[in-house]
CSV table of C-alpha atoms in Angstrom, one decimal:
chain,number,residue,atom,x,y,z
A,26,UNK,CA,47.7,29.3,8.6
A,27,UNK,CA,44.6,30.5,7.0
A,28,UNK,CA,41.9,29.8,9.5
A,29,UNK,CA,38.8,27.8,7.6
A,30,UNK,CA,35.7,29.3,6.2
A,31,UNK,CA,33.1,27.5,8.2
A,32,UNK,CA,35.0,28.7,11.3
A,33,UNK,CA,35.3,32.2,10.6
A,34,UNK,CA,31.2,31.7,10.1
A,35,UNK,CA,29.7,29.1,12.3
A,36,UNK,CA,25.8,27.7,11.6
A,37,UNK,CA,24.9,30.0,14.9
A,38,UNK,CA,26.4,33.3,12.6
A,39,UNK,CA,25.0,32.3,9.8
A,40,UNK,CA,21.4,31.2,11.1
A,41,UNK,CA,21.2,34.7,13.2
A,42,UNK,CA,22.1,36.7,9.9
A,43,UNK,CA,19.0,34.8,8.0
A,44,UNK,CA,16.6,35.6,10.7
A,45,UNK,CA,18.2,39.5,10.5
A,46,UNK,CA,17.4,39.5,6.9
A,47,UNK,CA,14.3,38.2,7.0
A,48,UNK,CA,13.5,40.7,9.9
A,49,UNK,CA,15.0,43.2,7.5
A,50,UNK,CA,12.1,42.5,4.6
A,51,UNK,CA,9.5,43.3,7.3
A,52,UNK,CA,7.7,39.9,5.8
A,53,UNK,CA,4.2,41.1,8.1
A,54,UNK,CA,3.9,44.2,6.4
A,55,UNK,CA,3.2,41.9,3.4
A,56,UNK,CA,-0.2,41.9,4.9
A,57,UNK,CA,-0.8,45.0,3.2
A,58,UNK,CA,-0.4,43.5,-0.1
A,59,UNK,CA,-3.9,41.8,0.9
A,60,UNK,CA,-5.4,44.5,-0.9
A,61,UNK,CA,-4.5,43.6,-4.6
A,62,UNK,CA,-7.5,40.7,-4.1
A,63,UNK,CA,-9.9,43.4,-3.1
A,64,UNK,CA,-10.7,44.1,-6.7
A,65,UNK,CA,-11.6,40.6,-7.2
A,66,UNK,CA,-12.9,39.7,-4.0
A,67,UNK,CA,-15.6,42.9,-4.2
A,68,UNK,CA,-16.2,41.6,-8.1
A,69,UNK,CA,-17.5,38.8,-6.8
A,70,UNK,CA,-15.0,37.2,-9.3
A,71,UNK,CA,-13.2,34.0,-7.4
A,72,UNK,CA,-12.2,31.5,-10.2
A,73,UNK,CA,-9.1,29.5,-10.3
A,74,UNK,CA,-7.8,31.7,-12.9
A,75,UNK,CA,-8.0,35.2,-11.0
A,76,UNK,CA,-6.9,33.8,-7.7
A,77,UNK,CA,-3.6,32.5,-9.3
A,78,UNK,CA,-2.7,36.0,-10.6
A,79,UNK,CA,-3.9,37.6,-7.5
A,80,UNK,CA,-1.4,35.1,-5.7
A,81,UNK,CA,1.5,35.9,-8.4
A,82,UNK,CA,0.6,40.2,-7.8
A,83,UNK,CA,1.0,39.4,-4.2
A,84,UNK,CA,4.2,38.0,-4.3
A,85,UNK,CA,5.8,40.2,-6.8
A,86,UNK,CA,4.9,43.2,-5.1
A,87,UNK,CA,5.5,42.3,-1.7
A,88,UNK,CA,9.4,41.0,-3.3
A,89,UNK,CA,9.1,45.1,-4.4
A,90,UNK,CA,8.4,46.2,-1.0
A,91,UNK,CA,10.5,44.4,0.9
A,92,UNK,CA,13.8,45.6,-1.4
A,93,UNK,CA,12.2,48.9,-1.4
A,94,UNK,CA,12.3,48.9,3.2
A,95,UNK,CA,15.6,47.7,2.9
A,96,UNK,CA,16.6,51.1,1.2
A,97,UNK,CA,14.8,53.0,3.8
A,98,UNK,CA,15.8,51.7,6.6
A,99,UNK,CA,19.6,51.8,5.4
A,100,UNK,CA,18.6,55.9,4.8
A,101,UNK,CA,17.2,55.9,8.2
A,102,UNK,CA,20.3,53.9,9.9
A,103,UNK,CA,21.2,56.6,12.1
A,104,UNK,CA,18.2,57.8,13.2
A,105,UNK,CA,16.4,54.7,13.8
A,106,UNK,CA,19.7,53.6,16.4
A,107,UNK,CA,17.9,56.8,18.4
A,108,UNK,CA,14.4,55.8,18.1
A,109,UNK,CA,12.7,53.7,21.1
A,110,UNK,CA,12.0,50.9,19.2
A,111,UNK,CA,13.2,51.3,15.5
A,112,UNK,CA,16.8,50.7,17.2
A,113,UNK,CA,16.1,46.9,17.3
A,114,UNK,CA,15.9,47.0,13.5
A,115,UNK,CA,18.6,44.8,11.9
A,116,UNK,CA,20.6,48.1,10.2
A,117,UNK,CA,20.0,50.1,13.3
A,118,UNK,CA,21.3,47.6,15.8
A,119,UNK,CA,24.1,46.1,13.6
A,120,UNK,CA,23.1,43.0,12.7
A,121,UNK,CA,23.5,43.6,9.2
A,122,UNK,CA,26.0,45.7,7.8
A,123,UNK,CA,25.4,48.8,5.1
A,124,UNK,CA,27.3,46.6,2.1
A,125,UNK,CA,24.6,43.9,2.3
A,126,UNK,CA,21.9,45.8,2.2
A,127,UNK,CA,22.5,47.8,-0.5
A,128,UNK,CA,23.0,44.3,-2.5
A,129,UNK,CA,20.0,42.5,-1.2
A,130,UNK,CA,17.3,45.3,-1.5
A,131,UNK,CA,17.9,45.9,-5.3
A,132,UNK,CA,18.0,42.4,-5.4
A,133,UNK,CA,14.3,41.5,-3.8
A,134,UNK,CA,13.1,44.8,-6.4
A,135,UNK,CA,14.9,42.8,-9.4
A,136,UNK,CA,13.2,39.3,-8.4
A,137,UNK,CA,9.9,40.9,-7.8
A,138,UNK,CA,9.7,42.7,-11.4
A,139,UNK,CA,11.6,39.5,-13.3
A,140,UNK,CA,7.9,37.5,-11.7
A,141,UNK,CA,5.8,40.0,-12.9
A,142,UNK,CA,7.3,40.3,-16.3
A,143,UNK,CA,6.8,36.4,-16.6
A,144,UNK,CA,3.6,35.8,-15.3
A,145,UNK,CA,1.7,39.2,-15.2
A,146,UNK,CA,0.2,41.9,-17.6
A,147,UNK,CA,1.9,44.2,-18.5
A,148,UNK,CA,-0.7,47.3,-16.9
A,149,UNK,CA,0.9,45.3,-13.4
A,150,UNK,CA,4.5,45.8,-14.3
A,151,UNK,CA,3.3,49.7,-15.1
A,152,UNK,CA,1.8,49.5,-11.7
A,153,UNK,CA,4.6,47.6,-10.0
A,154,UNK,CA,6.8,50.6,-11.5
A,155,UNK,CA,4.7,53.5,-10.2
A,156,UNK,CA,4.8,51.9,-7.0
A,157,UNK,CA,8.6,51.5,-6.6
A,158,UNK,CA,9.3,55.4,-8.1
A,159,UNK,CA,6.8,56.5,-5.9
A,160,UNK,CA,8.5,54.2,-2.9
A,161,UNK,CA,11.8,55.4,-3.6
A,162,UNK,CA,10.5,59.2,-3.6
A,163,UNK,CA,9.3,59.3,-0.9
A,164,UNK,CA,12.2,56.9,1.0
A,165,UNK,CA,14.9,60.0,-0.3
A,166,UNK,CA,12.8,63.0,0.1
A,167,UNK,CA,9.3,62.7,0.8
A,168,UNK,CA,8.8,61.5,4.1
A,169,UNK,CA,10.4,64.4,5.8
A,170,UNK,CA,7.7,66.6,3.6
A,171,UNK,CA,4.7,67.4,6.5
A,172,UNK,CA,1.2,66.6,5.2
A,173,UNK,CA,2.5,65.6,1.6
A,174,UNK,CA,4.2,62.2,3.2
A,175,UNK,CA,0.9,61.1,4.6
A,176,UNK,CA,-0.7,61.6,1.2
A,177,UNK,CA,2.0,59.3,-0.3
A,178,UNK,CA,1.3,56.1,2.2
A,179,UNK,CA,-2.0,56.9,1.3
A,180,UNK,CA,-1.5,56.6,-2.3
A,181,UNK,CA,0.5,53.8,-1.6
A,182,UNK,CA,-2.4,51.9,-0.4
A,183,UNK,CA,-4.8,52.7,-2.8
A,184,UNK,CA,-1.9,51.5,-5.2
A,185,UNK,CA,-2.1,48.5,-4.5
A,186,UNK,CA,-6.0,48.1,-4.7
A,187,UNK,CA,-4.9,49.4,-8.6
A,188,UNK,CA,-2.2,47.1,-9.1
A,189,UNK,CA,-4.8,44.1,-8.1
A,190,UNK,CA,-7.2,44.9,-10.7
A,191,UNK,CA,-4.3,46.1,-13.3
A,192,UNK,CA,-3.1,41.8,-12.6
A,193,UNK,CA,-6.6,40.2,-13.1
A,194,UNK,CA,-8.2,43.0,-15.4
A,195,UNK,CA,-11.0,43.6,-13.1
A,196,UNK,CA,-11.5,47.7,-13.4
A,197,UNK,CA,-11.5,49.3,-9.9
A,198,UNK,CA,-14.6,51.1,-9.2
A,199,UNK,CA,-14.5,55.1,-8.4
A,200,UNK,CA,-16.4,53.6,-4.9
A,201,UNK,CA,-13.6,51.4,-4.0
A,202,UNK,CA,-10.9,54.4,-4.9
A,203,UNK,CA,-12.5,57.0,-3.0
A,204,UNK,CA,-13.1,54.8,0.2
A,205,UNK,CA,-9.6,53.4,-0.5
A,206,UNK,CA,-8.1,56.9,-0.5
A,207,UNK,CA,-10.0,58.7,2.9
A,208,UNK,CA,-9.5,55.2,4.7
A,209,UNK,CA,-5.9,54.8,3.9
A,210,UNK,CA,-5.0,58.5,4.8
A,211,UNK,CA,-6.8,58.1,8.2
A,212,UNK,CA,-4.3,54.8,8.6
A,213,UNK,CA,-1.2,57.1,7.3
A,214,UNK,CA,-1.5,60.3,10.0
A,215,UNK,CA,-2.7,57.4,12.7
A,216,UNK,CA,0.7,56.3,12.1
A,217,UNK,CA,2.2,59.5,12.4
A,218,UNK,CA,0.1,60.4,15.2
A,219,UNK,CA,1.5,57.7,17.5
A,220,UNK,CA,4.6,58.0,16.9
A,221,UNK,CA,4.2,61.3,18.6
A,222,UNK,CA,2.9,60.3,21.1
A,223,UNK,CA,5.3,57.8,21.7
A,224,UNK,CA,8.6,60.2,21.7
A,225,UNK,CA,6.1,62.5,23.7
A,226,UNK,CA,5.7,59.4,26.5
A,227,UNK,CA,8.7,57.7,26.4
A,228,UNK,CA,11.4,60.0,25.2
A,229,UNK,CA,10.4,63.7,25.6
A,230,UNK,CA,11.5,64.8,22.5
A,231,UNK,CA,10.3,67.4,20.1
A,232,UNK,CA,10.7,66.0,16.6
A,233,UNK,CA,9.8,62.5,14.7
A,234,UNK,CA,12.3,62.8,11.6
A,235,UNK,CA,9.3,63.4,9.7
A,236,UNK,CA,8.8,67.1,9.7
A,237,UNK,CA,6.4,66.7,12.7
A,238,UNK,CA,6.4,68.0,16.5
A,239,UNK,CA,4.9,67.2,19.8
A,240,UNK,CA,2.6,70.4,18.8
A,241,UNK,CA,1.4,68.5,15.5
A,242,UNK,CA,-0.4,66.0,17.7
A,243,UNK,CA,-3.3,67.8,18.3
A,244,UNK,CA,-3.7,68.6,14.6
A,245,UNK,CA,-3.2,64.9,13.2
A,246,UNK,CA,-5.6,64.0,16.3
A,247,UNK,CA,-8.1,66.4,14.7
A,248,UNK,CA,-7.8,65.8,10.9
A,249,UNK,CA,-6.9,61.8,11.1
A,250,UNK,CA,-10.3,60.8,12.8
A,251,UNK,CA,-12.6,62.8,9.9
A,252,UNK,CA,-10.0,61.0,7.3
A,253,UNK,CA,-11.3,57.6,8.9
A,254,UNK,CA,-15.2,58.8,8.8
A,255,UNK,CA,-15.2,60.3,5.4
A,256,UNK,CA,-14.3,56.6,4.2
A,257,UNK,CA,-17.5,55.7,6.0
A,258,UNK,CA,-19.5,58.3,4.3
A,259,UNK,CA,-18.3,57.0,1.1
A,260,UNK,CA,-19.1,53.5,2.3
A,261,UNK,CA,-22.7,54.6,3.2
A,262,UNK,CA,-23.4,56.6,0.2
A,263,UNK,CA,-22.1,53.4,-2.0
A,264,UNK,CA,-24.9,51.5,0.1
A,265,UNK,CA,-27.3,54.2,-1.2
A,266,UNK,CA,-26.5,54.0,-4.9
A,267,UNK,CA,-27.9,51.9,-7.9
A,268,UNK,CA,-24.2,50.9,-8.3
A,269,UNK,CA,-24.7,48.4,-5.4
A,270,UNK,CA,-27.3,46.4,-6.7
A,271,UNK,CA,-25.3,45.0,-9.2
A,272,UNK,CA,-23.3,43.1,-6.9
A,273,UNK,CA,-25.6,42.5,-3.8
A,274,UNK,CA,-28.2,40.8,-3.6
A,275,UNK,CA,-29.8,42.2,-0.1
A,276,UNK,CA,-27.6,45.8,-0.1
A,277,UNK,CA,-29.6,47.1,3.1
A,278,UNK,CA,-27.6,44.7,5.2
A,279,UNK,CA,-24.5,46.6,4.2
A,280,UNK,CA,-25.6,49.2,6.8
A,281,UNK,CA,-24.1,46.9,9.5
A,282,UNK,CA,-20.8,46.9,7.9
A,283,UNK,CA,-20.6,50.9,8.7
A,284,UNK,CA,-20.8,51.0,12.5
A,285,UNK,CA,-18.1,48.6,12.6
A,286,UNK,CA,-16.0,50.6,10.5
A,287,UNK,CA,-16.6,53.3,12.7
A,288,UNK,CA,-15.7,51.7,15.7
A,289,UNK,CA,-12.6,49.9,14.2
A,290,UNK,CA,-11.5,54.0,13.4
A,291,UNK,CA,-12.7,55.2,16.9
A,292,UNK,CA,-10.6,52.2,19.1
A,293,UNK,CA,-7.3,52.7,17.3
A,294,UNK,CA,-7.6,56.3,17.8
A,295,UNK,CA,-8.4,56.0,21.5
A,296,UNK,CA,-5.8,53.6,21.6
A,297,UNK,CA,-2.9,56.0,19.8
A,298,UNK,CA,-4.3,58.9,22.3
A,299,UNK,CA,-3.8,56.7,24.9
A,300,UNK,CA,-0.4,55.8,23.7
A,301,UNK,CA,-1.0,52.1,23.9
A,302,UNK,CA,-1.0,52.1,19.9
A,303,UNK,CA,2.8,51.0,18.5
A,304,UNK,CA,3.8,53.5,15.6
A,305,UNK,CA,2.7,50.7,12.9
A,306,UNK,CA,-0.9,50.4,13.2
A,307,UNK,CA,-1.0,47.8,10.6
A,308,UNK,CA,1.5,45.2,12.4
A,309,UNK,CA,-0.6,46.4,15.8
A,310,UNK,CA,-4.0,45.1,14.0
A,311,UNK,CA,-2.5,41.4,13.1
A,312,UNK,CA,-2.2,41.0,16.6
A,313,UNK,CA,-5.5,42.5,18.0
A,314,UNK,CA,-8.5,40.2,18.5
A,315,UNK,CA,-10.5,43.3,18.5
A,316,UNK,CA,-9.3,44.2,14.3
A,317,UNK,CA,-9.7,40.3,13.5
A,318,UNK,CA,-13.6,40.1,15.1
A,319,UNK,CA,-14.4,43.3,13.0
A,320,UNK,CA,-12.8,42.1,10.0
A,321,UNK,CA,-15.2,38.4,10.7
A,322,UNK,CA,-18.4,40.4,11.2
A,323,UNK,CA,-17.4,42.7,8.0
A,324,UNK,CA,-16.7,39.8,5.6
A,325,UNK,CA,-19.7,38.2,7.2
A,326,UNK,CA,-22.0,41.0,6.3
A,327,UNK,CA,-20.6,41.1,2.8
A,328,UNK,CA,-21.3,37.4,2.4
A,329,UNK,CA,-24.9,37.5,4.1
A,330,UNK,CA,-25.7,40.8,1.6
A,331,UNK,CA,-24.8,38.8,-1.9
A,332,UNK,CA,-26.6,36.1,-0.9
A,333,UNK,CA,-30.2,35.7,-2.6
A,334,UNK,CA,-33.1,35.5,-0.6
């Protein structure tokens, strides 16, 4: 006798596979997706209408990324069941099989693109495409590439600062690129710099899967610091310019936005050396008091500068 359905998958089964999947769509990486609003936000441009297509960008992209770290970490199955703590991942550890994944990734990439065909222009779709070729690239190929993968998160990043103003129309000043660019690529070899540091501490071994060794660490130590600091020179040079007086009011107090910046860059640097810093600096900062008082004291410094005397 054929045993019954809800048997063969108990609530308990089922409940455990939902909390794999969601784990699998790495929902706090969606944080990054933040950055869409940044055109708007730094516009100065907060009506009703422009927060409802910065909500919609949001969503549809972060649908994108999430199919989009489904494929990678399927790629990366083998691998990551070595790693210290990619193992735990749901493809790595088992909790999901291969056959689900490959259904549900393409699936979360479909939904996100059907919303932004809806609800979005169509300069987003273009955007929402360039992000998922350039996703997909470097998930097959270019993440083993040394020095060219780091250049690709940090496109990535500035990406999405494109796809924000491509949703609500707001052009994206060559200020906000630049800084976007240097900051982001300081983020990407931080990233790659602690995972070294990691296998170097806790593992001993040689290679990250990315093209890098133990003996890259002192280079990305060197180079991923100045990456970090040249977005500060941009941000201080953007403080000298005529450009800023079009959207602040008092732009000398933007000066105290730059040593907190610096320090922000300095702490998770010190942090990686130390190897205190997980190999995701981005899911590290949600959960650091120290990243959420200097983003307060940033935002607050923006506010106090656009505020007439």
């Amino acid at each position: 006798m054929t045993e019954p359905l809800a048997s063969r998958h108990p609530p308990e089964a089922r409940a455990g596979r939902v909390r794999a999947a969601r784990k699998a769509m790495r929902l706090h990486q969606w944080s990054k997706n933040v950055l869409v609003a940044l055109p708007a936000l730094l516009a100065h441009n907060l009506s009703p209408e422009v927060a409802g297509e910065v909500a919609i960008a949001f969503l549809a992209l972060g649908l994108v990324a999430s199919g989009t770290y489904v494929v990678n970490d399927l790629l990366d199955q083998e691998q990551d069941a070595r790693h210290p703590t990619k193992r735990h991942r749901p493809f790595a550890s088992g909790a999901l099989t291969p056959g689900f994944g490959w259904a549900f990734g393409p699936a979360l990439v479909g939904l996100g693109f059907a919303l932004a065909w809806a609800l979005l222009p169509l300069a987003f779709v273009g955007a929402l495409g360039v992000y998922l070729a350039t996703t997909l690239a470097y998930s097959f190929k270019l993440k083993s590439v040394v020095i060219v993968d780091v250049c690709v998160l940090a496109a990535l990043y500035a990406l999405r600062v494109l796809a924000g103003g491509a949703a609500t129309g707001i052009p994206v000043s060559e200020w906000l690129l630049a800084f976007s660019l240097f900051f982001f690529l300081g983020l990407a070899l931080l990233k790659r710099y602690a995972e070294l540091r990691i296998l170097e501490i806790e593992v001993d071994a040689r290679d990250n899967g990315r093209g890098y060794t133990i003996e890259d660490a002192a280079m990305l130590r060197a180079i991923g610091p100045a990456a970090g600091f040249m977005a500060v020179l941009v941000f201080a040079l953007y403080v000298t310019s005529p450009d800023v007086a079009v959207l602040y009011a008092r732009p000398g107090l933007l000066w105290l936005a730059a040593p907190l910046l610096a320090y922000w860059t300095m702490r998770m640097w010190m942090l990686a050396h130390r190897g205190d810093l997980p190999d995701e600096p981005v899911a590290y900062a949600l959960r650091d008091r120290a990243s959420y008082a200097v983003a307060a004291l940033t935002a607050g410094v923006l506010l106090l500068a656009s505020i007439p005397v």
